[in-house]
mmCIF file of C-alpha atoms and ligand atoms in Angstrom:
data_model
loop_
_atom_site.group_PDB
_atom_site.id
_atom_site.type_symbol
_atom_site.label_atom_id
_atom_site.label_comp_id
_atom_site.label_asym_id
_atom_site.label_seq_id
_atom_site.Cartn_x
_atom_site.Cartn_y
_atom_site.Cartn_z
ATOM 1 C CA MET F 1472 105.245 75.999 94.752
ATOM 2 C CA SER F 1473 102.631 78.588 95.816
ATOM 3 C CA GLY F 1474 102.236 79.470 99.477
ATOM 4 C CA PHE F 1475 98.781 77.937 99.459
ATOM 5 C CA GLY F 1476 100.132 74.758 97.845
ATOM 6 C CA THR F 1477 102.648 74.350 100.654
ATOM 7 C CA PHE F 1478 99.906 75.010 103.209
ATOM 8 C CA VAL F 1479 97.552 72.441 101.658
ATOM 9 C CA LEU F 1480 100.219 69.724 101.576
ATOM 10 C CA LYS F 1481 100.896 70.337 105.282
ATOM 11 C CA GLN F 1482 97.218 70.095 106.190
ATOM 12 C CA LEU F 1483 96.303 66.969 104.238
ATOM 13 C CA PRO F 1484 96.752 63.500 105.723
ATOM 14 C CA PRO F 1485 99.291 61.454 103.738
ATOM 15 C CA PRO F 1486 98.106 59.917 100.447
ATOM 16 C CA PRO F 1487 96.148 58.029 99.304
ATOM 17 C CA GLN F 1488 93.320 60.531 99.760
ATOM 18 C CA ARG F 1489 90.606 61.780 97.428
ATOM 19 C CA VAL F 1490 90.843 65.561 97.142
ATOM 20 C CA LEU F 1491 88.369 67.840 95.353
ATOM 21 C CA GLU F 1492 89.550 71.308 94.387
ATOM 22 C CA ILE F 1493 86.657 73.673 93.728
ATOM 23 C CA GLY F 1494 87.175 76.813 91.623
ATOM 24 C CA CYS F 1495 90.510 75.510 90.312
ATOM 25 C CA GLY F 1496 90.467 78.152 87.575
ATOM 26 C CA GLU F 1497 91.567 77.910 83.970
ATOM 27 C CA LYS F 1498 95.122 76.962 84.998
ATOM 28 C CA GLY F 1499 93.983 74.005 87.103
ATOM 29 C CA GLY F 1500 94.930 75.321 90.537
ATOM 30 C CA LEU F 1501 96.667 72.774 92.759
ATOM 31 C CA VAL F 1502 95.474 69.637 90.974
ATOM 32 C CA ALA F 1503 98.820 68.849 89.284
ATOM 33 C CA LEU F 1504 100.729 69.522 92.512
ATOM 34 C CA LEU F 1505 98.417 67.256 94.487
ATOM 35 C CA ARG F 1506 98.548 64.476 91.931
ATOM 36 C CA ASP F 1507 102.344 64.678 91.819
ATOM 37 C CA ALA F 1508 102.306 64.304 95.602
ATOM 38 C CA GLY F 1509 100.275 61.086 95.292
ATOM 39 C CA TYR F 1510 96.739 62.387 95.895
ATOM 40 C CA ASP F 1511 93.752 61.392 93.803
ATOM 41 C CA ALA F 1512 92.831 64.997 92.960
ATOM 42 C CA LEU F 1513 89.959 66.312 90.850
ATOM 43 C CA GLY F 1514 89.484 69.986 89.937
ATOM 44 C CA VAL F 1515 86.099 71.499 89.118
ATOM 45 C CA ASP F 1516 85.375 74.919 87.679
ATOM 46 C CA PRO F 1517 83.246 76.067 84.740
ATOM 47 C CA GLU F 1518 86.575 77.346 83.364
ATOM 48 C CA ALA F 1519 88.687 74.290 84.258
ATOM 49 C CA PRO F 1520 91.290 73.047 81.762
ATOM 50 C CA GLU F 1521 90.580 70.084 79.520
ATOM 51 C CA GLY F 1522 91.705 66.767 80.952
ATOM 52 C CA GLU F 1523 90.695 63.653 82.819
ATOM 53 C CA HIS F 1524 91.372 65.208 86.213
ATOM 54 C CA PHE F 1525 89.114 68.198 85.615
ATOM 55 C CA ARG F 1526 85.386 68.776 85.189
ATOM 56 C CA ARG F 1527 83.862 71.944 83.767
ATOM 57 C CA ILE F 1528 81.025 72.139 86.269
ATOM 58 C CA ASP F 1529 79.805 74.123 89.257
ATOM 59 C CA PHE F 1530 80.946 72.473 92.487
ATOM 60 C CA ARG F 1531 77.312 72.235 93.599
ATOM 61 C CA GLU F 1532 76.824 69.638 90.832
ATOM 62 C CA VAL F 1533 79.578 67.338 92.126
ATOM 63 C CA GLU F 1534 78.475 63.911 93.280
ATOM 64 C CA GLY F 1535 80.390 61.450 95.422
ATOM 65 C CA SER F 1536 82.509 61.769 98.502
ATOM 66 C CA PHE F 1537 86.039 62.962 99.090
ATOM 67 C CA ASP F 1538 88.515 63.025 101.956
ATOM 68 C CA ALA F 1539 89.101 66.772 101.606
ATOM 69 C CA VAL F 1540 87.944 69.833 99.681
ATOM 70 C CA VAL F 1541 90.352 72.603 98.718
ATOM 71 C CA ALA F 1542 88.790 76.017 97.945
ATOM 72 C CA GLY F 1543 91.179 78.708 96.688
ATOM 73 C CA ARG F 1544 89.659 82.187 96.383
ATOM 74 C CA VAL F 1545 86.251 80.974 95.263
ATOM 75 C CA LEU F 1546 83.889 81.191 98.241
ATOM 76 C CA HIS F 1547 84.012 84.987 98.646
ATOM 77 C CA HIS F 1548 81.497 85.493 95.869
ATOM 78 C CA VAL F 1549 79.387 82.331 96.030
ATOM 79 C CA ARG F 1550 75.702 82.808 96.859
ATOM 80 C CA PRO F 1551 73.798 81.586 98.782
ATOM 81 C CA LEU F 1552 76.878 81.167 100.945
ATOM 82 C CA ASP F 1553 75.498 79.019 103.743
ATOM 83 C CA ASP F 1554 74.003 76.488 101.316
ATOM 84 C CA ALA F 1555 77.327 76.341 99.445
ATOM 85 C CA VAL F 1556 79.319 75.586 102.602
ATOM 86 C CA ALA F 1557 76.703 72.986 103.631
ATOM 87 C CA THR F 1558 77.287 71.317 100.250
ATOM 88 C CA LEU F 1559 81.022 71.203 100.921
ATOM 89 C CA ALA F 1560 80.350 69.577 104.296
ATOM 90 C CA GLU F 1561 78.374 66.864 102.501
ATOM 91 C CA LEU F 1562 81.260 66.280 100.093
ATOM 92 C CA ALA F 1563 84.148 65.919 102.573
ATOM 93 C CA PRO F 1564 85.014 66.005 106.288
ATOM 94 C CA LEU F 1565 88.012 68.324 105.800
ATOM 95 C CA LEU F 1566 87.932 71.782 104.186
ATOM 96 C CA ILE F 1567 91.030 73.852 103.349
ATOM 97 C CA VAL F 1568 90.420 77.432 102.269
ATOM 98 C CA ASP F 1569 92.503 80.251 100.803
ATOM 99 C CA GLU F 1570 90.657 83.572 100.995
ATOM 100 C CA PHE F 1571 90.954 87.296 101.345
ATOM 101 C CA ALA F 1572 89.088 89.976 103.234
ATOM 102 C CA PRO F 1573 88.166 92.838 100.887
ATOM 103 C CA ASP F 1574 86.625 94.662 103.843
ATOM 104 C CA LEU F 1575 90.042 94.877 105.579
ATOM 105 C CA ILE F 1576 91.702 96.863 102.782
ATOM 106 C CA ASP F 1577 92.023 100.166 104.647
ATOM 107 C CA ASP F 1578 93.343 103.513 103.374
ATOM 108 C CA ALA F 1579 96.947 102.666 104.280
ATOM 109 C CA ALA F 1580 96.805 99.313 102.498
ATOM 110 C CA GLN F 1581 95.180 100.929 99.463
ATOM 111 C CA ASP F 1582 97.812 103.716 99.330
ATOM 112 C CA TRP F 1583 100.622 101.172 99.527
ATOM 113 C CA TYR F 1584 99.101 98.893 96.914
ATOM 114 C CA GLU F 1585 98.343 101.655 94.418
ATOM 115 C CA GLY F 1586 101.815 103.175 94.896
ATOM 116 C CA GLN F 1587 103.428 99.805 94.233
ATOM 117 C CA TYR F 1588 101.192 99.363 91.210
ATOM 118 C CA ARG F 1589 102.239 102.726 89.764
ATOM 119 C CA MET F 1590 105.946 101.977 90.242
ATOM 120 C CA LEU F 1591 105.718 98.498 88.744
ATOM 121 C CA ALA F 1592 103.600 99.828 85.850
ATOM 122 C CA ALA F 1593 106.140 102.586 85.161
ATOM 123 C CA ALA F 1594 108.818 99.894 84.979
ATOM 124 C CA GLY F 1595 106.659 97.791 82.664
ATOM 125 C CA ALA F 1596 106.578 95.046 85.286
ATOM 126 C CA VAL F 1597 103.001 95.067 86.506
ATOM 127 C CA SER F 1598 100.834 91.970 86.387
ATOM 128 C CA GLU F 1599 97.958 91.948 83.907
ATOM 129 C CA TYR F 1600 95.722 90.765 86.777
ATOM 130 C CA ALA F 1601 96.457 93.737 89.034
ATOM 131 C CA PRO F 1602 93.764 96.419 89.262
ATOM 132 C CA ALA F 1603 95.204 99.949 89.007
ATOM 133 C CA SER F 1604 92.567 101.500 91.253
ATOM 134 C CA LEU F 1605 91.029 99.707 94.226
ATOM 135 C CA ASP F 1606 88.054 102.098 94.176
ATOM 136 C CA ASP F 1607 87.311 100.977 90.612
ATOM 137 C CA TRP F 1608 87.886 97.355 91.632
ATOM 138 C CA ARG F 1609 85.395 97.716 94.524
ATOM 139 C CA ALA F 1610 82.838 99.232 92.142
ATOM 140 C CA ARG F 1611 83.217 96.207 89.849
ATOM 141 C CA HIS F 1612 82.871 93.759 92.787
ATOM 142 C CA PRO F 1613 80.208 95.235 95.052
ATOM 143 C CA ASP F 1614 78.929 92.000 96.551
ATOM 144 C CA LEU F 1615 81.949 90.087 97.869
ATOM 145 C CA HIS F 1616 81.403 88.488 101.268
ATOM 146 C CA PRO F 1617 83.114 90.330 104.133
ATOM 147 C CA HIS F 1618 85.463 88.066 106.063
ATOM 148 C CA ARG F 1619 83.201 87.776 109.121
ATOM 149 C CA ALA F 1620 80.306 86.537 106.975
ATOM 150 C CA LEU F 1621 82.501 83.972 105.233
ATOM 151 C CA LEU F 1622 84.168 82.759 108.428
ATOM 152 C CA GLY F 1623 80.739 82.613 110.078
ATOM 153 C CA ALA F 1624 79.391 80.329 107.346
ATOM 154 C CA LEU F 1625 82.500 78.124 107.500
ATOM 155 C CA ARG F 1626 82.233 77.826 111.306
ATOM 156 C CA THR F 1627 78.557 76.863 111.072
ATOM 157 C CA HIS F 1628 79.395 73.653 109.226
ATOM 158 C CA PHE F 1629 83.045 72.993 110.144
ATOM 159 C CA GLU F 1630 84.949 73.216 113.410
ATOM 160 C CA GLU F 1631 87.836 75.617 112.907
ATOM 161 C CA GLN F 1632 91.268 73.970 113.168
ATOM 162 C CA THR F 1633 93.487 76.715 111.787
ATOM 163 C CA LEU F 1634 93.153 80.387 110.863
ATOM 164 C CA GLU F 1635 96.303 82.076 109.557
ATOM 165 C CA TRP F 1636 96.379 85.688 108.366
ATOM 166 C CA VAL F 1637 98.804 86.289 105.479
ATOM 167 C CA PRO F 1638 99.804 89.045 103.020
ATOM 168 C CA TYR F 1639 97.541 89.146 99.998
ATOM 169 C CA LEU F 1640 97.913 92.286 97.885
ATOM 170 C CA HIS F 1641 101.295 91.140 96.546
ATOM 171 C CA ARG F 1642 99.470 88.339 94.742
ATOM 172 C CA TRP F 1643 97.827 90.924 92.510
ATOM 173 C CA LEU F 1644 101.054 92.884 92.039
ATOM 174 C CA ARG F 1645 103.334 89.896 91.401
ATOM 175 C CA GLY F 1646 106.316 92.214 91.900
ATOM 176 C CA PRO F 1647 109.593 90.445 92.684
ATOM 177 C CA SER F 1648 109.791 91.669 96.290
ATOM 178 C CA SER F 1649 106.191 92.670 96.967
ATOM 179 C CA ALA F 1650 105.427 89.750 99.315
ATOM 180 C CA ALA F 1651 108.326 90.453 101.671
ATOM 181 C CA LEU F 1652 107.538 94.163 101.714
ATOM 182 C CA GLU F 1653 103.854 93.581 102.427
ATOM 183 C CA GLN F 1654 104.745 91.203 105.278
ATOM 184 C CA THR F 1655 107.109 93.810 106.763
ATOM 185 C CA LEU F 1656 104.372 96.441 106.708
ATOM 186 C CA ILE F 1657 101.870 94.050 108.303
ATOM 187 C CA ASP F 1658 104.411 93.151 111.017
ATOM 188 C CA GLY F 1659 104.958 96.878 111.626
ATOM 189 C CA ARG F 1660 101.186 97.388 111.870
ATOM 190 C CA ALA F 1661 101.123 99.827 108.953
ATOM 191 C CA PHE F 1662 98.039 97.968 107.689
ATOM 192 C CA PRO F 1663 96.338 94.629 108.362
ATOM 193 C CA ALA F 1664 96.859 91.284 106.687
ATOM 194 C CA ILE F 1665 94.197 90.870 104.018
ATOM 195 C CA GLY F 1666 94.635 87.180 103.168
ATOM 196 C CA TYR F 1667 93.756 84.196 105.286
ATOM 197 C CA ARG F 1668 94.112 80.441 105.195
ATOM 198 C CA TRP F 1669 91.610 78.356 107.044
ATOM 199 C CA VAL F 1670 91.109 74.688 107.863
ATOM 200 C CA GLY F 1671 87.995 73.116 109.322
ATOM 201 C CA ARG F 1672 86.682 69.665 110.195
ATOM 202 C CA ARG F 1673 83.076 68.843 109.492
ATOM 203 C CA ILE F 1674 80.745 69.172 112.467
ATOM 204 C CA CYS F 1675 78.986 65.820 112.658
HETATM 205 C C1 SAM Z 589 89.547 84.059 91.562
HETATM 206 S S1 SAM Z 589 89.437 82.577 90.667
HETATM 207 C C2 SAM Z 589 90.539 81.535 91.640
HETATM 208 C C3 SAM Z 589 91.254 80.512 90.827
HETATM 209 C C4 SAM Z 589 92.271 79.697 91.619
HETATM 210 N N1 SAM Z 589 91.628 78.855 92.621
HETATM 211 C C5 SAM Z 589 93.279 80.633 92.276
HETATM 212 O O1 SAM Z 589 93.249 80.798 93.510
HETATM 213 O O2 SAM Z 589 94.080 81.219 91.552
HETATM 214 C C6 SAM Z 589 87.851 81.948 91.135
HETATM 215 C C7 SAM Z 589 87.443 80.740 90.312
HETATM 216 O O3 SAM Z 589 86.287 80.167 90.918
HETATM 217 C C8 SAM Z 589 85.452 79.697 89.880
HETATM 218 N N2 SAM Z 589 84.094 79.522 90.427
HETATM 219 C C9 SAM Z 589 83.249 80.495 90.842
HETATM 220 N N3 SAM Z 589 82.102 79.955 91.280
HETATM 221 C C10 SAM Z 589 82.228 78.611 91.129
HETATM 222 C C11 SAM Z 589 81.365 77.502 91.397
HETATM 223 N N4 SAM Z 589 80.143 77.683 91.895
HETATM 224 N N5 SAM Z 589 81.833 76.239 91.143
HETATM 225 C C12 SAM Z 589 83.076 76.050 90.643
HETATM 226 N N6 SAM Z 589 83.928 77.070 90.363
HETATM 227 C C13 SAM Z 589 83.504 78.326 90.598
HETATM 228 C C14 SAM Z 589 85.586 80.733 88.794
HETATM 229 O O4 SAM Z 589 85.218 80.214 87.517
HETATM 230 C C15 SAM Z 589 87.068 81.071 88.879
HETATM 231 O O5 SAM Z 589 87.842 80.275 88.000
#
């Protein structure tokens, strides 16, 4: 189970609950995990898989009400951001977010990441999703929301319950020991945590 999956299951009240996952991606995100755990889960994404528990739509087109919304790595590029978070507050009283802070990738983090990438690539073990150069990646994604802007929008519509900073770059690398190594370097203050998990309750 993914780290975010474990986190979401801890944050949700026990089933039955209606859970909407926005930006579930082409693999369906956490919908199968949530359904297996007894939740009535629906995933929406223009690239969602086929199936009765998925809809290929933008989350701003969703109608109805839910007990919770799960948003994994989708809000950092949604615009206008404040309107999008207001929509989520209309859909459910509980919001669980998995995000990352591109603005916190400093020189040390970039050096570590790109070094790991080169070693894994030389061994033929690099993930197809991993960018080789973070400068090139930044150039391709110039308008991602910095973490303060995203957290600010979330806190406007939801009262923050939890904010946990976690390793993130290993998720691009997918190397067998990258997560533990990244955590060690964060603990030793070599560079900051880039990922965060956040939970908020709707402000009535
Ligand atoms: C980086 S992927 C994350 C996929 C998955 N949640 C994960 O964490 O692996 C972002 C996904 O959000 C989807 N997305 C972006 N804007 C969206 C919107 N307005 N409504 C629904 N899905 C959206 C994209 O199609 C993409 O599949």
